[in-house]
């Protein structure tokens, strides 16, 4: 099933690009009826953190990192990495990584798979801290130290509030020259008592704003993420087509 997901993604991407080319008079190259060369849409295989699969909701704390250690986390991730690479994924999207130990584990795992390429996206609770409470700076420094062959082609943030994205991107840029990635949440927050998502305003307080207003604000912020150096921009939890 994991391998099949890569095939489905590749087939869907090619079909979408073909329709786009045919419907736009050949924007993909050449003229007339879209007979130009079709660009290659990359398939990024998402690989979330250990905590999201094994210890429910511990991806929000990263508390498992120091307890398990980097070798054990690398071993746990290895089978998914190998299946996805064998299936033909173009790039591995290590995402929502909440602790430095898991950063080290993933970079170490790549060392034994020299053809693999990845981006690594961090989960942060503030403009300077990972979800684990460890310093964002230490996570970026770990990538620079352990990714000895430059296989992590971009560093970024996801699953964070949209207003945190710019300060996080600037903090990463201060410690690494690599391309940046940003795909935060919609801006809603999870209410654990009500077991549902709650809309919040720009100040983080509960808000009754419409989903359309939230999406429009997300778009304005995304322009700033691009100005901050993000070359890949998207959305995580609760983002919808209107956000994109």
PDB file of C-alpha atoms in Angstrom:
ATOM      1  CA  UNK A   1       0.000   0.000   0.000  1.00  0.00           C
ATOM      2  CA  UNK A   2       2.842   2.405   0.818  1.00  0.00           C
ATOM      3  CA  UNK A   3       4.547   1.670  -2.507  1.00  0.00           C
ATOM      4  CA  UNK A   4       1.248   1.959  -4.367  1.00  0.00           C
ATOM      5  CA  UNK A   5       0.796   5.487  -3.018  1.00  0.00           C
ATOM      6  CA  UNK A   6       3.895   6.615  -4.927  1.00  0.00           C
ATOM      7  CA  UNK A   7       2.573   5.118  -8.176  1.00  0.00           C
ATOM      8  CA  UNK A   8      -0.810   6.786  -7.712  1.00  0.00           C
ATOM      9  CA  UNK A   9       0.826  10.136  -6.953  1.00  0.00           C
ATOM     10  CA  UNK A  10       3.047   9.943 -10.026  1.00  0.00           C
ATOM     11  CA  UNK A  11       0.174   8.949 -12.323  1.00  0.00           C
ATOM     12  CA  UNK A  12      -2.045  11.695 -10.929  1.00  0.00           C
ATOM     13  CA  UNK A  13       0.659  14.334 -11.275  1.00  0.00           C
ATOM     14  CA  UNK A  14       1.332  13.423 -14.895  1.00  0.00           C
ATOM     15  CA  UNK A  15      -2.388  13.476 -15.710  1.00  0.00           C
ATOM     16  CA  UNK A  16      -2.829  16.884 -14.067  1.00  0.00           C
ATOM     17  CA  UNK A  17       0.136  18.361 -15.926  1.00  0.00           C
ATOM     18  CA  UNK A  18      -1.164  16.958 -19.213  1.00  0.00           C
ATOM     19  CA  UNK A  19      -4.579  18.543 -18.657  1.00  0.00           C
ATOM     20  CA  UNK A  20      -2.968  21.842 -17.688  1.00  0.00           C
ATOM     21  CA  UNK A  21      -0.845  21.838 -20.819  1.00  0.00           C
ATOM     22  CA  UNK A  22      -3.714  20.984 -23.126  1.00  0.00           C
ATOM     23  CA  UNK A  23      -6.025  23.556 -21.590  1.00  0.00           C
ATOM     24  CA  UNK A  24      -3.586  26.453 -21.746  1.00  0.00           C
ATOM     25  CA  UNK A  25      -2.455  26.394 -25.335  1.00  0.00           C
ATOM     26  CA  UNK A  26       0.827  24.730 -24.529  1.00  0.00           C
ATOM     27  CA  UNK A  27       2.240  26.576 -21.527  1.00  0.00           C
ATOM     28  CA  UNK A  28       4.448  23.572 -20.862  1.00  0.00           C
ATOM     29  CA  UNK A  29       6.545  24.285 -23.910  1.00  0.00           C
ATOM     30  CA  UNK A  30       5.922  24.573 -27.614  1.00  0.00           C
ATOM     31  CA  UNK A  31       2.854  26.210 -29.087  1.00  0.00           C
ATOM     32  CA  UNK A  32      -0.535  25.413 -30.491  1.00  0.00           C
ATOM     33  CA  UNK A  33      -2.405  22.675 -28.725  1.00  0.00           C
ATOM     34  CA  UNK A  34      -0.054  21.816 -25.911  1.00  0.00           C
ATOM     35  CA  UNK A  35       2.264  19.531 -27.827  1.00  0.00           C
ATOM     36  CA  UNK A  36       5.404  20.771 -26.112  1.00  0.00           C
ATOM     37  CA  UNK A  37       7.543  18.846 -23.699  1.00  0.00           C
ATOM     38  CA  UNK A  38       5.691  18.007 -20.498  1.00  0.00           C
ATOM     39  CA  UNK A  39       7.534  19.056 -17.330  1.00  0.00           C
ATOM     40  CA  UNK A  40       8.329  16.426 -14.729  1.00  0.00           C
ATOM     41  CA  UNK A  41       6.205  16.729 -11.601  1.00  0.00           C
ATOM     42  CA  UNK A  42       8.158  15.542  -8.593  1.00  0.00           C
ATOM     43  CA  UNK A  43       6.632  13.089  -6.135  1.00  0.00           C
ATOM     44  CA  UNK A  44       7.567  13.831  -2.521  1.00  0.00           C
ATOM     45  CA  UNK A  45       7.017  10.913  -0.156  1.00  0.00           C
ATOM     46  CA  UNK A  46       5.886  12.191   3.242  1.00  0.00           C
ATOM     47  CA  UNK A  47       7.474  10.548   6.280  1.00  0.00           C
ATOM     48  CA  UNK A  48       6.119  11.771   9.585  1.00  0.00           C
ATOM     49  CA  UNK A  49       7.660  11.430  13.041  1.00  0.00           C
ATOM     50  CA  UNK A  50       7.789   8.335  15.218  1.00  0.00           C
ATOM     51  CA  UNK A  51       5.398   9.881  17.715  1.00  0.00           C
ATOM     52  CA  UNK A  52       2.560  10.266  15.220  1.00  0.00           C
ATOM     53  CA  UNK A  53       2.502   6.515  14.527  1.00  0.00           C
ATOM     54  CA  UNK A  54       3.534   4.782  17.729  1.00  0.00           C
ATOM     55  CA  UNK A  55       2.896   7.040  20.706  1.00  0.00           C
ATOM     56  CA  UNK A  56      -0.302   8.926  20.002  1.00  0.00           C
ATOM     57  CA  UNK A  57       0.088  12.710  19.967  1.00  0.00           C
ATOM     58  CA  UNK A  58       3.663  12.580  21.285  1.00  0.00           C
ATOM     59  CA  UNK A  59       4.704  14.328  18.080  1.00  0.00           C
ATOM     60  CA  UNK A  60       3.459  17.433  19.901  1.00  0.00           C
ATOM     61  CA  UNK A  61       6.027  16.926  22.633  1.00  0.00           C
ATOM     62  CA  UNK A  62       8.884  14.945  21.076  1.00  0.00           C
ATOM     63  CA  UNK A  63       9.409  13.393  24.492  1.00  0.00           C
ATOM     64  CA  UNK A  64      10.401  10.041  23.018  1.00  0.00           C
ATOM     65  CA  UNK A  65      13.592  11.305  21.375  1.00  0.00           C
ATOM     66  CA  UNK A  66      16.079  11.139  24.197  1.00  0.00           C
ATOM     67  CA  UNK A  67      14.480   8.006  25.641  1.00  0.00           C
ATOM     68  CA  UNK A  68      14.792   5.987  22.422  1.00  0.00           C
ATOM     69  CA  UNK A  69      17.953   7.492  20.962  1.00  0.00           C
ATOM     70  CA  UNK A  70      18.938   8.132  17.357  1.00  0.00           C
ATOM     71  CA  UNK A  71      19.910   4.529  16.383  1.00  0.00           C
ATOM     72  CA  UNK A  72      16.530   3.125  17.415  1.00  0.00           C
ATOM     73  CA  UNK A  73      14.635   5.900  15.629  1.00  0.00           C
ATOM     74  CA  UNK A  74      16.713   5.419  12.476  1.00  0.00           C
ATOM     75  CA  UNK A  75      15.945   1.699  12.517  1.00  0.00           C
ATOM     76  CA  UNK A  76      12.229   2.387  12.941  1.00  0.00           C
ATOM     77  CA  UNK A  77      12.149   4.783   9.959  1.00  0.00           C
ATOM     78  CA  UNK A  78      14.299   2.609   7.692  1.00  0.00           C
ATOM     79  CA  UNK A  79      11.613   0.315   6.280  1.00  0.00           C
ATOM     80  CA  UNK A  80       9.387   3.172   5.101  1.00  0.00           C
ATOM     81  CA  UNK A  81      12.318   5.014   3.598  1.00  0.00           C
ATOM     82  CA  UNK A  82      13.403   1.915   1.670  1.00  0.00           C
ATOM     83  CA  UNK A  83       9.902   1.085   0.424  1.00  0.00           C
ATOM     84  CA  UNK A  84       9.301   4.634  -0.778  1.00  0.00           C
ATOM     85  CA  UNK A  85      12.674   4.923  -2.486  1.00  0.00           C
ATOM     86  CA  UNK A  86      12.209   1.545  -4.190  1.00  0.00           C
ATOM     87  CA  UNK A  87       8.794   2.674  -5.408  1.00  0.00           C
ATOM     88  CA  UNK A  88      10.392   5.633  -7.172  1.00  0.00           C
ATOM     89  CA  UNK A  89       9.739   8.625  -4.932  1.00  0.00           C
ATOM     90  CA  UNK A  90      11.768  11.601  -6.166  1.00  0.00           C
ATOM     91  CA  UNK A  91      12.329  13.145  -2.759  1.00  0.00           C
ATOM     92  CA  UNK A  92      11.641  12.185   0.853  1.00  0.00           C
ATOM     93  CA  UNK A  93       9.661  14.723   2.854  1.00  0.00           C
ATOM     94  CA  UNK A  94      10.693  14.223   6.481  1.00  0.00           C
ATOM     95  CA  UNK A  95       8.087  16.343   8.218  1.00  0.00           C
ATOM     96  CA  UNK A  96       6.679  17.404  11.581  1.00  0.00           C
ATOM     97  CA  UNK A  97       9.972  16.402  13.229  1.00  0.00           C
ATOM     98  CA  UNK A  98       9.675  17.529  16.867  1.00  0.00           C
ATOM     99  CA  UNK A  99      13.058  16.795  18.442  1.00  0.00           C
ATOM    100  CA  UNK A 100      16.784  16.991  17.744  1.00  0.00           C
ATOM    101  CA  UNK A 101      17.331  13.261  18.277  1.00  0.00           C
ATOM    102  CA  UNK A 102      14.982  12.424  15.407  1.00  0.00           C
ATOM    103  CA  UNK A 103      16.744  14.985  13.201  1.00  0.00           C
ATOM    104  CA  UNK A 104      20.030  13.171  13.866  1.00  0.00           C
ATOM    105  CA  UNK A 105      18.379   9.785  13.198  1.00  0.00           C
ATOM    106  CA  UNK A 106      17.032  10.856   9.808  1.00  0.00           C
ATOM    107  CA  UNK A 107      20.284  12.435   8.671  1.00  0.00           C
ATOM    108  CA  UNK A 108      22.176   9.321   9.744  1.00  0.00           C
ATOM    109  CA  UNK A 109      19.720   7.135   7.850  1.00  0.00           C
ATOM    110  CA  UNK A 110      20.370   9.086   4.656  1.00  0.00           C
ATOM    111  CA  UNK A 111      24.122   8.506   4.925  1.00  0.00           C
ATOM    112  CA  UNK A 112      23.660   4.812   4.101  1.00  0.00           C
ATOM    113  CA  UNK A 113      21.391   5.670   1.144  1.00  0.00           C
ATOM    114  CA  UNK A 114      23.568   8.073  -0.848  1.00  0.00           C
ATOM    115  CA  UNK A 115      21.202   8.408  -3.810  1.00  0.00           C
ATOM    116  CA  UNK A 116      18.336   9.613  -1.620  1.00  0.00           C
ATOM    117  CA  UNK A 117      17.371  13.269  -1.440  1.00  0.00           C
ATOM    118  CA  UNK A 118      15.101  14.861   1.150  1.00  0.00           C
ATOM    119  CA  UNK A 119      13.774  17.948   2.777  1.00  0.00           C
ATOM    120  CA  UNK A 120      13.441  18.083   6.547  1.00  0.00           C
ATOM    121  CA  UNK A 121      10.628  20.077   8.086  1.00  0.00           C
ATOM    122  CA  UNK A 122      10.525  20.821  11.804  1.00  0.00           C
ATOM    123  CA  UNK A 123       7.576  21.086  14.197  1.00  0.00           C
ATOM    124  CA  UNK A 124       7.939  24.116  16.463  1.00  0.00           C
ATOM    125  CA  UNK A 125       5.998  25.521  19.402  1.00  0.00           C
ATOM    126  CA  UNK A 126       7.573  28.980  19.284  1.00  0.00           C
ATOM    127  CA  UNK A 127       9.820  31.065  17.059  1.00  0.00           C
ATOM    128  CA  UNK A 128      12.884  29.556  18.740  1.00  0.00           C
ATOM    129  CA  UNK A 129      11.852  26.111  20.041  1.00  0.00           C
ATOM    130  CA  UNK A 130      10.926  22.711  18.699  1.00  0.00           C
ATOM    131  CA  UNK A 131       7.881  20.960  20.118  1.00  0.00           C
ATOM    132  CA  UNK A 132      10.301  19.153  22.436  1.00  0.00           C
ATOM    133  CA  UNK A 133      11.407  22.465  23.956  1.00  0.00           C
ATOM    134  CA  UNK A 134      14.864  22.073  22.426  1.00  0.00           C
ATOM    135  CA  UNK A 135      16.339  24.980  20.535  1.00  0.00           C
ATOM    136  CA  UNK A 136      15.493  25.329  16.851  1.00  0.00           C
ATOM    137  CA  UNK A 137      19.099  26.422  16.357  1.00  0.00           C
ATOM    138  CA  UNK A 138      20.330  23.062  17.679  1.00  0.00           C
ATOM    139  CA  UNK A 139      18.160  21.168  15.192  1.00  0.00           C
ATOM    140  CA  UNK A 140      19.485  23.189  12.262  1.00  0.00           C
ATOM    141  CA  UNK A 141      23.047  22.758  13.504  1.00  0.00           C
ATOM    142  CA  UNK A 142      22.455  18.989  13.718  1.00  0.00           C
ATOM    143  CA  UNK A 143      21.449  18.906  10.056  1.00  0.00           C
ATOM    144  CA  UNK A 144      24.586  20.801   9.110  1.00  0.00           C
ATOM    145  CA  UNK A 145      26.703  18.405  11.197  1.00  0.00           C
ATOM    146  CA  UNK A 146      25.179  15.045  10.302  1.00  0.00           C
ATOM    147  CA  UNK A 147      24.094  15.593   6.697  1.00  0.00           C
ATOM    148  CA  UNK A 148      27.653  15.226   5.521  1.00  0.00           C
ATOM    149  CA  UNK A 149      26.845  14.785   1.805  1.00  0.00           C
ATOM    150  CA  UNK A 150      24.197  17.480   1.439  1.00  0.00           C
ATOM    151  CA  UNK A 151      21.314  15.064   0.906  1.00  0.00           C
ATOM    152  CA  UNK A 152      18.921  17.294   2.857  1.00  0.00           C
ATOM    153  CA  UNK A 153      18.302  19.777   0.081  1.00  0.00           C
ATOM    154  CA  UNK A 154      15.956  22.036   2.042  1.00  0.00           C
ATOM    155  CA  UNK A 155      15.019  22.781   5.650  1.00  0.00           C
ATOM    156  CA  UNK A 156      11.699  24.139   6.801  1.00  0.00           C
ATOM    157  CA  UNK A 157       8.738  24.206   9.129  1.00  0.00           C
ATOM    158  CA  UNK A 158       5.271  22.678   9.039  1.00  0.00           C
ATOM    159  CA  UNK A 159       2.358  22.033  11.386  1.00  0.00           C
ATOM    160  CA  UNK A 160       2.890  25.422  13.059  1.00  0.00           C
ATOM    161  CA  UNK A 161       0.787  28.567  13.227  1.00  0.00           C
ATOM    162  CA  UNK A 162       1.047  30.679  10.040  1.00  0.00           C
ATOM    163  CA  UNK A 163       2.268  33.689  12.014  1.00  0.00           C
ATOM    164  CA  UNK A 164       5.243  31.670  13.264  1.00  0.00           C
ATOM    165  CA  UNK A 165       6.442  30.727   9.792  1.00  0.00           C
ATOM    166  CA  UNK A 166       8.334  33.927   8.962  1.00  0.00           C
ATOM    167  CA  UNK A 167      10.322  34.181  12.212  1.00  0.00           C
ATOM    168  CA  UNK A 168      11.109  30.467  11.991  1.00  0.00           C
ATOM    169  CA  UNK A 169      12.317  30.766   8.405  1.00  0.00           C
ATOM    170  CA  UNK A 170      14.520  33.699   9.328  1.00  0.00           C
ATOM    171  CA  UNK A 171      15.954  31.767  12.282  1.00  0.00           C
ATOM    172  CA  UNK A 172      16.793  28.816  10.024  1.00  0.00           C
ATOM    173  CA  UNK A 173      18.341  31.095   7.409  1.00  0.00           C
ATOM    174  CA  UNK A 174      20.614  32.600  10.074  1.00  0.00           C
ATOM    175  CA  UNK A 175      22.219  29.160  10.555  1.00  0.00           C
ATOM    176  CA  UNK A 176      21.982  27.479   7.147  1.00  0.00           C
ATOM    177  CA  UNK A 177      22.248  28.530   3.480  1.00  0.00           C
ATOM    178  CA  UNK A 178      19.969  25.712   2.287  1.00  0.00           C
ATOM    179  CA  UNK A 179      16.667  26.386   0.503  1.00  0.00           C
ATOM    180  CA  UNK A 180      13.674  26.812   2.791  1.00  0.00           C
ATOM    181  CA  UNK A 181      10.282  25.109   3.022  1.00  0.00           C
ATOM    182  CA  UNK A 182       7.086  26.361   4.716  1.00  0.00           C
ATOM    183  CA  UNK A 183       3.711  24.673   5.054  1.00  0.00           C
ATOM    184  CA  UNK A 184       2.021  25.697   8.297  1.00  0.00           C
ATOM    185  CA  UNK A 185      -1.455  24.916   9.559  1.00  0.00           C
ATOM    186  CA  UNK A 186      -4.503  26.966   8.627  1.00  0.00           C
ATOM    187  CA  UNK A 187      -4.316  29.025  11.821  1.00  0.00           C
ATOM    188  CA  UNK A 188      -6.971  27.048  13.656  1.00  0.00           C
ATOM    189  CA  UNK A 189      -6.026  25.363  16.926  1.00  0.00           C
ATOM    190  CA  UNK A 190      -7.091  22.021  18.349  1.00  0.00           C
ATOM    191  CA  UNK A 191      -9.389  22.236  21.371  1.00  0.00           C
ATOM    192  CA  UNK A 192      -8.686  19.062  23.319  1.00  0.00           C
ATOM    193  CA  UNK A 193     -11.746  19.535  25.520  1.00  0.00           C
ATOM    194  CA  UNK A 194     -14.198  20.074  22.677  1.00  0.00           C
ATOM    195  CA  UNK A 195     -12.332  17.630  20.431  1.00  0.00           C
ATOM    196  CA  UNK A 196     -12.487  20.020  17.504  1.00  0.00           C
ATOM    197  CA  UNK A 197     -10.710  22.823  15.676  1.00  0.00           C
ATOM    198  CA  UNK A 198     -11.235  26.423  16.743  1.00  0.00           C
ATOM    199  CA  UNK A 199     -10.644  29.436  14.500  1.00  0.00           C
ATOM    200  CA  UNK A 200      -8.242  32.023  15.898  1.00  0.00           C
ATOM    201  CA  UNK A 201      -7.477  35.570  14.826  1.00  0.00           C
ATOM    202  CA  UNK A 202      -4.112  37.187  14.091  1.00  0.00           C
ATOM    203  CA  UNK A 203      -3.497  37.619  17.832  1.00  0.00           C
ATOM    204  CA  UNK A 204      -4.067  33.917  18.526  1.00  0.00           C
ATOM    205  CA  UNK A 205      -7.326  34.548  20.387  1.00  0.00           C
ATOM    206  CA  UNK A 206     -10.551  32.713  19.431  1.00  0.00           C
ATOM    207  CA  UNK A 207     -12.204  34.317  16.439  1.00  0.00           C
ATOM    208  CA  UNK A 208     -15.460  33.871  14.572  1.00  0.00           C
ATOM    209  CA  UNK A 209     -13.910  34.832  11.239  1.00  0.00           C
ATOM    210  CA  UNK A 210     -15.034  32.959   8.161  1.00  0.00           C
ATOM    211  CA  UNK A 211     -12.923  30.269   6.557  1.00  0.00           C
ATOM    212  CA  UNK A 212     -12.595  32.530   3.510  1.00  0.00           C
ATOM    213  CA  UNK A 213     -11.064  35.303   5.602  1.00  0.00           C
ATOM    214  CA  UNK A 214      -8.619  32.839   7.115  1.00  0.00           C
ATOM    215  CA  UNK A 215      -7.594  31.574   3.700  1.00  0.00           C
ATOM    216  CA  UNK A 216      -7.106  35.116   2.412  1.00  0.00           C
ATOM    217  CA  UNK A 217      -4.858  35.955   5.363  1.00  0.00           C
ATOM    218  CA  UNK A 218      -2.926  32.736   4.785  1.00  0.00           C
ATOM    219  CA  UNK A 219      -2.291  33.865   1.212  1.00  0.00           C
ATOM    220  CA  UNK A 220      -0.974  37.250   2.314  1.00  0.00           C
ATOM    221  CA  UNK A 221       1.380  35.597   4.787  1.00  0.00           C
ATOM    222  CA  UNK A 222       2.580  33.158   2.125  1.00  0.00           C
ATOM    223  CA  UNK A 223       3.937  36.041   0.082  1.00  0.00           C
ATOM    224  CA  UNK A 224       6.092  36.958   3.043  1.00  0.00           C
ATOM    225  CA  UNK A 225       7.326  33.370   3.368  1.00  0.00           C
ATOM    226  CA  UNK A 226       8.479  33.585  -0.234  1.00  0.00           C
ATOM    227  CA  UNK A 227      10.224  36.870   0.541  1.00  0.00           C
ATOM    228  CA  UNK A 228      11.887  35.137   3.499  1.00  0.00           C
ATOM    229  CA  UNK A 229      13.375  32.592   1.100  1.00  0.00           C
ATOM    230  CA  UNK A 230      10.871  29.724   1.012  1.00  0.00           C
ATOM    231  CA  UNK A 231      11.035  27.936  -2.340  1.00  0.00           C
ATOM    232  CA  UNK A 232       8.392  25.336  -1.429  1.00  0.00           C
ATOM    233  CA  UNK A 233       5.167  26.687   0.090  1.00  0.00           C
ATOM    234  CA  UNK A 234       2.038  24.783   1.023  1.00  0.00           C
ATOM    235  CA  UNK A 235      -0.323  23.941   3.839  1.00  0.00           C
ATOM    236  CA  UNK A 236      -0.574  21.402   6.651  1.00  0.00           C
ATOM    237  CA  UNK A 237      -3.474  20.693   9.036  1.00  0.00           C
ATOM    238  CA  UNK A 238      -6.859  22.195   8.124  1.00  0.00           C
ATOM    239  CA  UNK A 239      -5.625  23.956   4.997  1.00  0.00           C
ATOM    240  CA  UNK A 240      -7.984  23.590   2.054  1.00  0.00           C
ATOM    241  CA  UNK A 241      -7.947  24.323  -1.687  1.00  0.00           C
ATOM    242  CA  UNK A 242      -8.813  27.952  -0.952  1.00  0.00           C
ATOM    243  CA  UNK A 243      -5.633  28.330   1.089  1.00  0.00           C
ATOM    244  CA  UNK A 244      -3.503  26.894  -1.694  1.00  0.00           C
TER     245      UNK A 244
END
